[in-house]
Amino acid sequence: MARCVSDPDKRRQAIWQVVHAIPVGRVCTYGDVALLAGLPGRARLVGRVLSELPPDSALPWYRVISASGRIAFAPESEAFVRQRQHLQQESLAIAPTGRLTGWPDCRWQG
DNA sequence: CTCCTGACTCCAC
DNA sequence: TGTGGAGCCAGGA
């Protein structure tokens, strides 16, 4: 889909597109999203873009987790709980440590 | 332009 | 399985 994008707006859109493409009940790592967006090695950029999403965003940001298969937030933090609830709605279980049960079986890489 | 920070990763112990 | 350290890129002060 996307090659090496240089414009900030283009990068955002590329990342949004990839996140939006993640199937229900599946998850993807920051690194994978970056790769699929044509931005290899820019996992941090993905996290930055997602952190700037508005509260009413329809983007399934909660389907993006860290490469270790865990939620990127501190356990029991507000954001952590929100993400966990969204994932549970899609039949994905989260261990107390934040680790996704069944990982990497539910992993999606395009 | 330099310095600091972060929703990241990888590797070693 | 969990921790700690180094590498990385982008954005804001």
PDB file of C-alpha atoms (C1' of nucleotides) in Angstrom:
ATOM      1  CA  MET A   1       0.000   0.000   0.000  1.00  0.00           C
ATOM      2  CA  ALA A   2       2.127   2.806   1.044  1.00  0.00           C
ATOM      3  CA  ARG A   3       5.759   3.328   0.256  1.00  0.00           C
ATOM      4  CA  CYS A   4       8.055   5.591   2.195  1.00  0.00           C
ATOM      5  CA  VAL A   5       5.895   8.576   3.061  1.00  0.00           C
ATOM      6  CA  SER A   6       7.504  11.831   4.064  1.00  0.00           C
ATOM      7  CA  ASP A   7       4.609  14.195   4.640  1.00  0.00           C
ATOM      8  CA  PRO A   8       3.352  14.154   8.256  1.00  0.00           C
ATOM      9  CA  ASP A   9      -0.277  14.215   7.125  1.00  0.00           C
ATOM     10  CA  LYS A  10       0.279  11.360   4.711  1.00  0.00           C
ATOM     11  CA  ARG A  11       1.932   9.284   7.419  1.00  0.00           C
ATOM     12  CA  ARG A  12      -0.989   9.830   9.742  1.00  0.00           C
ATOM     13  CA  GLN A  13      -3.453   8.820   7.061  1.00  0.00           C
ATOM     14  CA  ALA A  14      -1.415   5.748   6.154  1.00  0.00           C
ATOM     15  CA  ILE A  15      -1.363   4.678   9.798  1.00  0.00           C
ATOM     16  CA  TRP A  16      -5.080   5.347  10.224  1.00  0.00           C
ATOM     17  CA  GLN A  17      -5.823   3.266   7.157  1.00  0.00           C
ATOM     18  CA  VAL A  18      -3.837   0.296   8.441  1.00  0.00           C
ATOM     19  CA  VAL A  19      -5.373   0.425  11.927  1.00  0.00           C
ATOM     20  CA  HIS A  20      -8.821   0.664  10.405  1.00  0.00           C
ATOM     21  CA  ALA A  21      -8.084  -2.449   8.353  1.00  0.00           C
ATOM     22  CA  ILE A  22      -7.455  -4.648  11.396  1.00  0.00           C
ATOM     23  CA  PRO A  23     -10.247  -7.284  11.492  1.00  0.00           C
ATOM     24  CA  VAL A  24     -12.586  -7.594  14.473  1.00  0.00           C
ATOM     25  CA  GLY A  25     -11.240  -9.964  17.101  1.00  0.00           C
ATOM     26  CA  ARG A  26      -7.678  -9.546  15.882  1.00  0.00           C
ATOM     27  CA  VAL A  27      -4.800  -7.385  17.088  1.00  0.00           C
ATOM     28  CA  CYS A  28      -1.631  -5.971  15.586  1.00  0.00           C
ATOM     29  CA  THR A  29       1.645  -4.645  17.017  1.00  0.00           C
ATOM     30  CA  TYR A  30       2.860  -1.049  16.654  1.00  0.00           C
ATOM     31  CA  GLY A  31       5.733  -2.302  14.569  1.00  0.00           C
ATOM     32  CA  ASP A  32       3.457  -4.219  12.225  1.00  0.00           C
ATOM     33  CA  VAL A  33       1.178  -1.230  11.756  1.00  0.00           C
ATOM     34  CA  ALA A  34       4.202   0.906  10.909  1.00  0.00           C
ATOM     35  CA  LEU A  35       5.427  -1.703   8.451  1.00  0.00           C
ATOM     36  CA  LEU A  36       2.053  -2.074   6.734  1.00  0.00           C
ATOM     37  CA  ALA A  37       1.811   1.697   6.536  1.00  0.00           C
ATOM     38  CA  GLY A  38       5.077   1.787   4.630  1.00  0.00           C
ATOM     39  CA  LEU A  39       7.001   3.130   7.621  1.00  0.00           C
ATOM     40  CA  PRO A  40       9.357   0.312   8.698  1.00  0.00           C
ATOM     41  CA  GLY A  41      10.920   0.921  12.093  1.00  0.00           C
ATOM     42  CA  ARG A  42       8.548   3.743  13.019  1.00  0.00           C
ATOM     43  CA  ALA A  43       6.647   1.926  15.757  1.00  0.00           C
ATOM     44  CA  ARG A  44       6.993   4.953  18.020  1.00  0.00           C
ATOM     45  CA  LEU A  45       5.414   7.141  15.396  1.00  0.00           C
ATOM     46  CA  VAL A  46       2.382   4.854  15.394  1.00  0.00           C
ATOM     47  CA  GLY A  47       2.049   5.249  19.147  1.00  0.00           C
ATOM     48  CA  ARG A  48       2.347   9.031  18.812  1.00  0.00           C
ATOM     49  CA  VAL A  49      -0.323   9.197  16.117  1.00  0.00           C
ATOM     50  CA  LEU A  50      -2.700   7.017  18.110  1.00  0.00           C
ATOM     51  CA  SER A  51      -2.130   9.138  21.224  1.00  0.00           C
ATOM     52  CA  GLU A  52      -3.399  12.151  19.323  1.00  0.00           C
ATOM     53  CA  LEU A  53      -6.659  10.521  18.304  1.00  0.00           C
ATOM     54  CA  PRO A  54      -9.821  12.295  19.514  1.00  0.00           C
ATOM     55  CA  PRO A  55     -11.963  10.500  22.141  1.00  0.00           C
ATOM     56  CA  ASP A  56     -14.781  10.080  19.642  1.00  0.00           C
ATOM     57  CA  SER A  57     -12.567   8.515  17.010  1.00  0.00           C
ATOM     58  CA  ALA A  58     -14.065   5.500  15.251  1.00  0.00           C
ATOM     59  CA  LEU A  59     -10.594   4.052  14.742  1.00  0.00           C
ATOM     60  CA  PRO A  60     -10.039   0.678  16.483  1.00  0.00           C
ATOM     61  CA  TRP A  61      -6.859   1.872  18.203  1.00  0.00           C
ATOM     62  CA  TYR A  62      -7.376  -0.725  20.929  1.00  0.00           C
ATOM     63  CA  ARG A  63      -6.435  -3.461  18.455  1.00  0.00           C
ATOM     64  CA  VAL A  64      -2.869  -2.183  18.459  1.00  0.00           C
ATOM     65  CA  ILE A  65      -0.572  -3.580  21.154  1.00  0.00           C
ATOM     66  CA  SER A  66       3.147  -3.792  21.873  1.00  0.00           C
ATOM     67  CA  ALA A  67       5.400  -6.416  20.257  1.00  0.00           C
ATOM     68  CA  SER A  68       5.478  -8.429  23.495  1.00  0.00           C
ATOM     69  CA  GLY A  69       1.764  -9.107  23.125  1.00  0.00           C
ATOM     70  CA  ARG A  70       0.754  -6.795  25.938  1.00  0.00           C
ATOM     71  CA  ILE A  71      -1.189  -3.589  26.334  1.00  0.00           C
ATOM     72  CA  ALA A  72       1.230  -0.674  26.170  1.00  0.00           C
ATOM     73  CA  PHE A  73      -0.290   1.105  29.184  1.00  0.00           C
ATOM     74  CA  ALA A  74       0.416   0.633  32.876  1.00  0.00           C
ATOM     75  CA  PRO A  75      -1.833  -2.101  34.333  1.00  0.00           C
ATOM     76  CA  GLU A  76      -5.057  -0.698  35.794  1.00  0.00           C
ATOM     77  CA  SER A  77      -4.414   2.758  34.362  1.00  0.00           C
ATOM     78  CA  GLU A  78      -7.422   4.462  32.827  1.00  0.00           C
ATOM     79  CA  ALA A  79      -6.293   3.880  29.266  1.00  0.00           C
ATOM     80  CA  PHE A  80      -5.392   0.288  30.133  1.00  0.00           C
ATOM     81  CA  VAL A  81      -8.890  -0.459  31.416  1.00  0.00           C
ATOM     82  CA  ARG A  82     -10.515   1.150  28.388  1.00  0.00           C
ATOM     83  CA  GLN A  83      -8.439  -0.881  25.963  1.00  0.00           C
ATOM     84  CA  ARG A  84      -9.022  -4.080  27.926  1.00  0.00           C
ATOM     85  CA  GLN A  85     -12.782  -3.570  27.830  1.00  0.00           C
ATOM     86  CA  HIS A  86     -12.794  -2.965  24.086  1.00  0.00           C
ATOM     87  CA  LEU A  87     -10.773  -6.117  23.519  1.00  0.00           C
ATOM     88  CA  GLN A  88     -12.979  -8.176  25.818  1.00  0.00           C
ATOM     89  CA  GLN A  89     -15.952  -7.109  23.733  1.00  0.00           C
ATOM     90  CA  GLU A  90     -14.263  -8.919  20.882  1.00  0.00           C
ATOM     91  CA  SER A  91     -13.696 -12.089  22.886  1.00  0.00           C
ATOM     92  CA  LEU A  92     -10.047 -11.299  23.607  1.00  0.00           C
ATOM     93  CA  ALA A  93      -8.914 -12.036  27.160  1.00  0.00           C
ATOM     94  CA  ILE A  94      -6.314  -9.945  28.967  1.00  0.00           C
ATOM     95  CA  ALA A  95      -4.178 -11.273  31.853  1.00  0.00           C
ATOM     96  CA  PRO A  96      -3.609  -9.054  34.943  1.00  0.00           C
ATOM     97  CA  THR A  97      -0.142  -8.263  33.639  1.00  0.00           C
ATOM     98  CA  GLY A  98      -1.656  -6.851  30.479  1.00  0.00           C
ATOM     99  CA  ARG A  99      -0.652  -9.800  28.346  1.00  0.00           C
ATOM    100  CA  LEU A 100      -3.119 -10.919  25.715  1.00  0.00           C
ATOM    101  CA  THR A 101      -4.309 -14.477  26.274  1.00  0.00           C
ATOM    102  CA  GLY A 102      -3.847 -16.543  23.153  1.00  0.00           C
ATOM    103  CA  TRP A 103      -1.228 -14.280  21.703  1.00  0.00           C
ATOM    104  CA  PRO A 104       0.063 -14.569  19.024  1.00  0.00           C
ATOM    105  CA  ASP A 105      -2.820 -16.636  17.660  1.00  0.00           C
ATOM    106  CA  CYS A 106      -5.007 -13.546  17.352  1.00  0.00           C
ATOM    107  CA  ARG A 107      -2.236 -11.591  15.709  1.00  0.00           C
ATOM    108  CA  TRP A 108      -2.977  -9.962  12.359  1.00  0.00           C
ATOM    109  CA  GLN A 109      -0.283  -8.895   9.948  1.00  0.00           C
ATOM    110  CA  GLY A 110      -2.232  -8.098   6.819  1.00  0.00           C
TER     111      GLY A 110
ATOM    112  C1'  DC B   1      20.102  23.835  16.275  1.00  0.00           C
ATOM    113  C1'  DT B   2      20.304  21.056  20.717  1.00  0.00           C
ATOM    114  C1'  DC B   3      17.935  18.659  24.470  1.00  0.00           C
ATOM    115  C1'  DC B   4      14.263  15.923  26.397  1.00  0.00           C
ATOM    116  C1'  DT B   5      10.484  12.701  26.169  1.00  0.00           C
ATOM    117  C1'  DG B   6       7.738   8.859  24.590  1.00  0.00           C
ATOM    118  C1'  DA B   7       0.820   4.322  23.421  1.00  0.00           C
ATOM    119  C1'  DC B   8       8.299   1.051  20.665  1.00  0.00           C
ATOM    120  C1'  DT B   9      11.807  -2.974  19.941  1.00  0.00           C
ATOM    121  C1'  DC B  10      15.425  -5.981  20.453  1.00  0.00           C
ATOM    122  C1'  DC B  11      18.800  -8.408  23.158  1.00  0.00           C
ATOM    123  C1'  DA B  12      21.064 -10.062  27.270  1.00  0.00           C
ATOM    124  C1'  DC B  13      20.651 -11.826  31.976  1.00  0.00           C
TER     125       DC B  13
ATOM    126  C1'  DT C   1       8.441 -14.607  32.734  1.00  0.00           C
ATOM    127  C1'  DG C   2      10.368 -10.247  34.120  1.00  0.00           C
ATOM    128  C1'  DT C   3      13.859  -6.402  34.083  1.00  0.00           C
ATOM    129  C1'  DG C   4      17.176  -3.323  32.410  1.00  0.00           C
ATOM    130  C1'  DG C   5      19.846  -1.009  28.907  1.00  0.00           C
ATOM    131  C1'  DA C   6      20.697   0.735  24.244  1.00  0.00           C
ATOM    132  C1'  DG C   7      18.968   2.097  19.733  1.00  0.00           C
ATOM    133  C1'  DC C   8      15.500   4.639  17.166  1.00  0.00           C
ATOM    134  C1'  DC C   9      12.508   8.296  15.064  1.00  0.00           C
ATOM    135  C1'  DA C  10       9.546  12.408  15.449  1.00  0.00           C
ATOM    136  C1'  DG C  11       7.827  16.453  17.754  1.00  0.00           C
ATOM    137  C1'  DG C  12       7.881  20.250  21.014  1.00  0.00           C
ATOM    138  C1'  DA C  13      10.476  23.658  24.080  1.00  0.00           C
TER     139       DA C  13
END
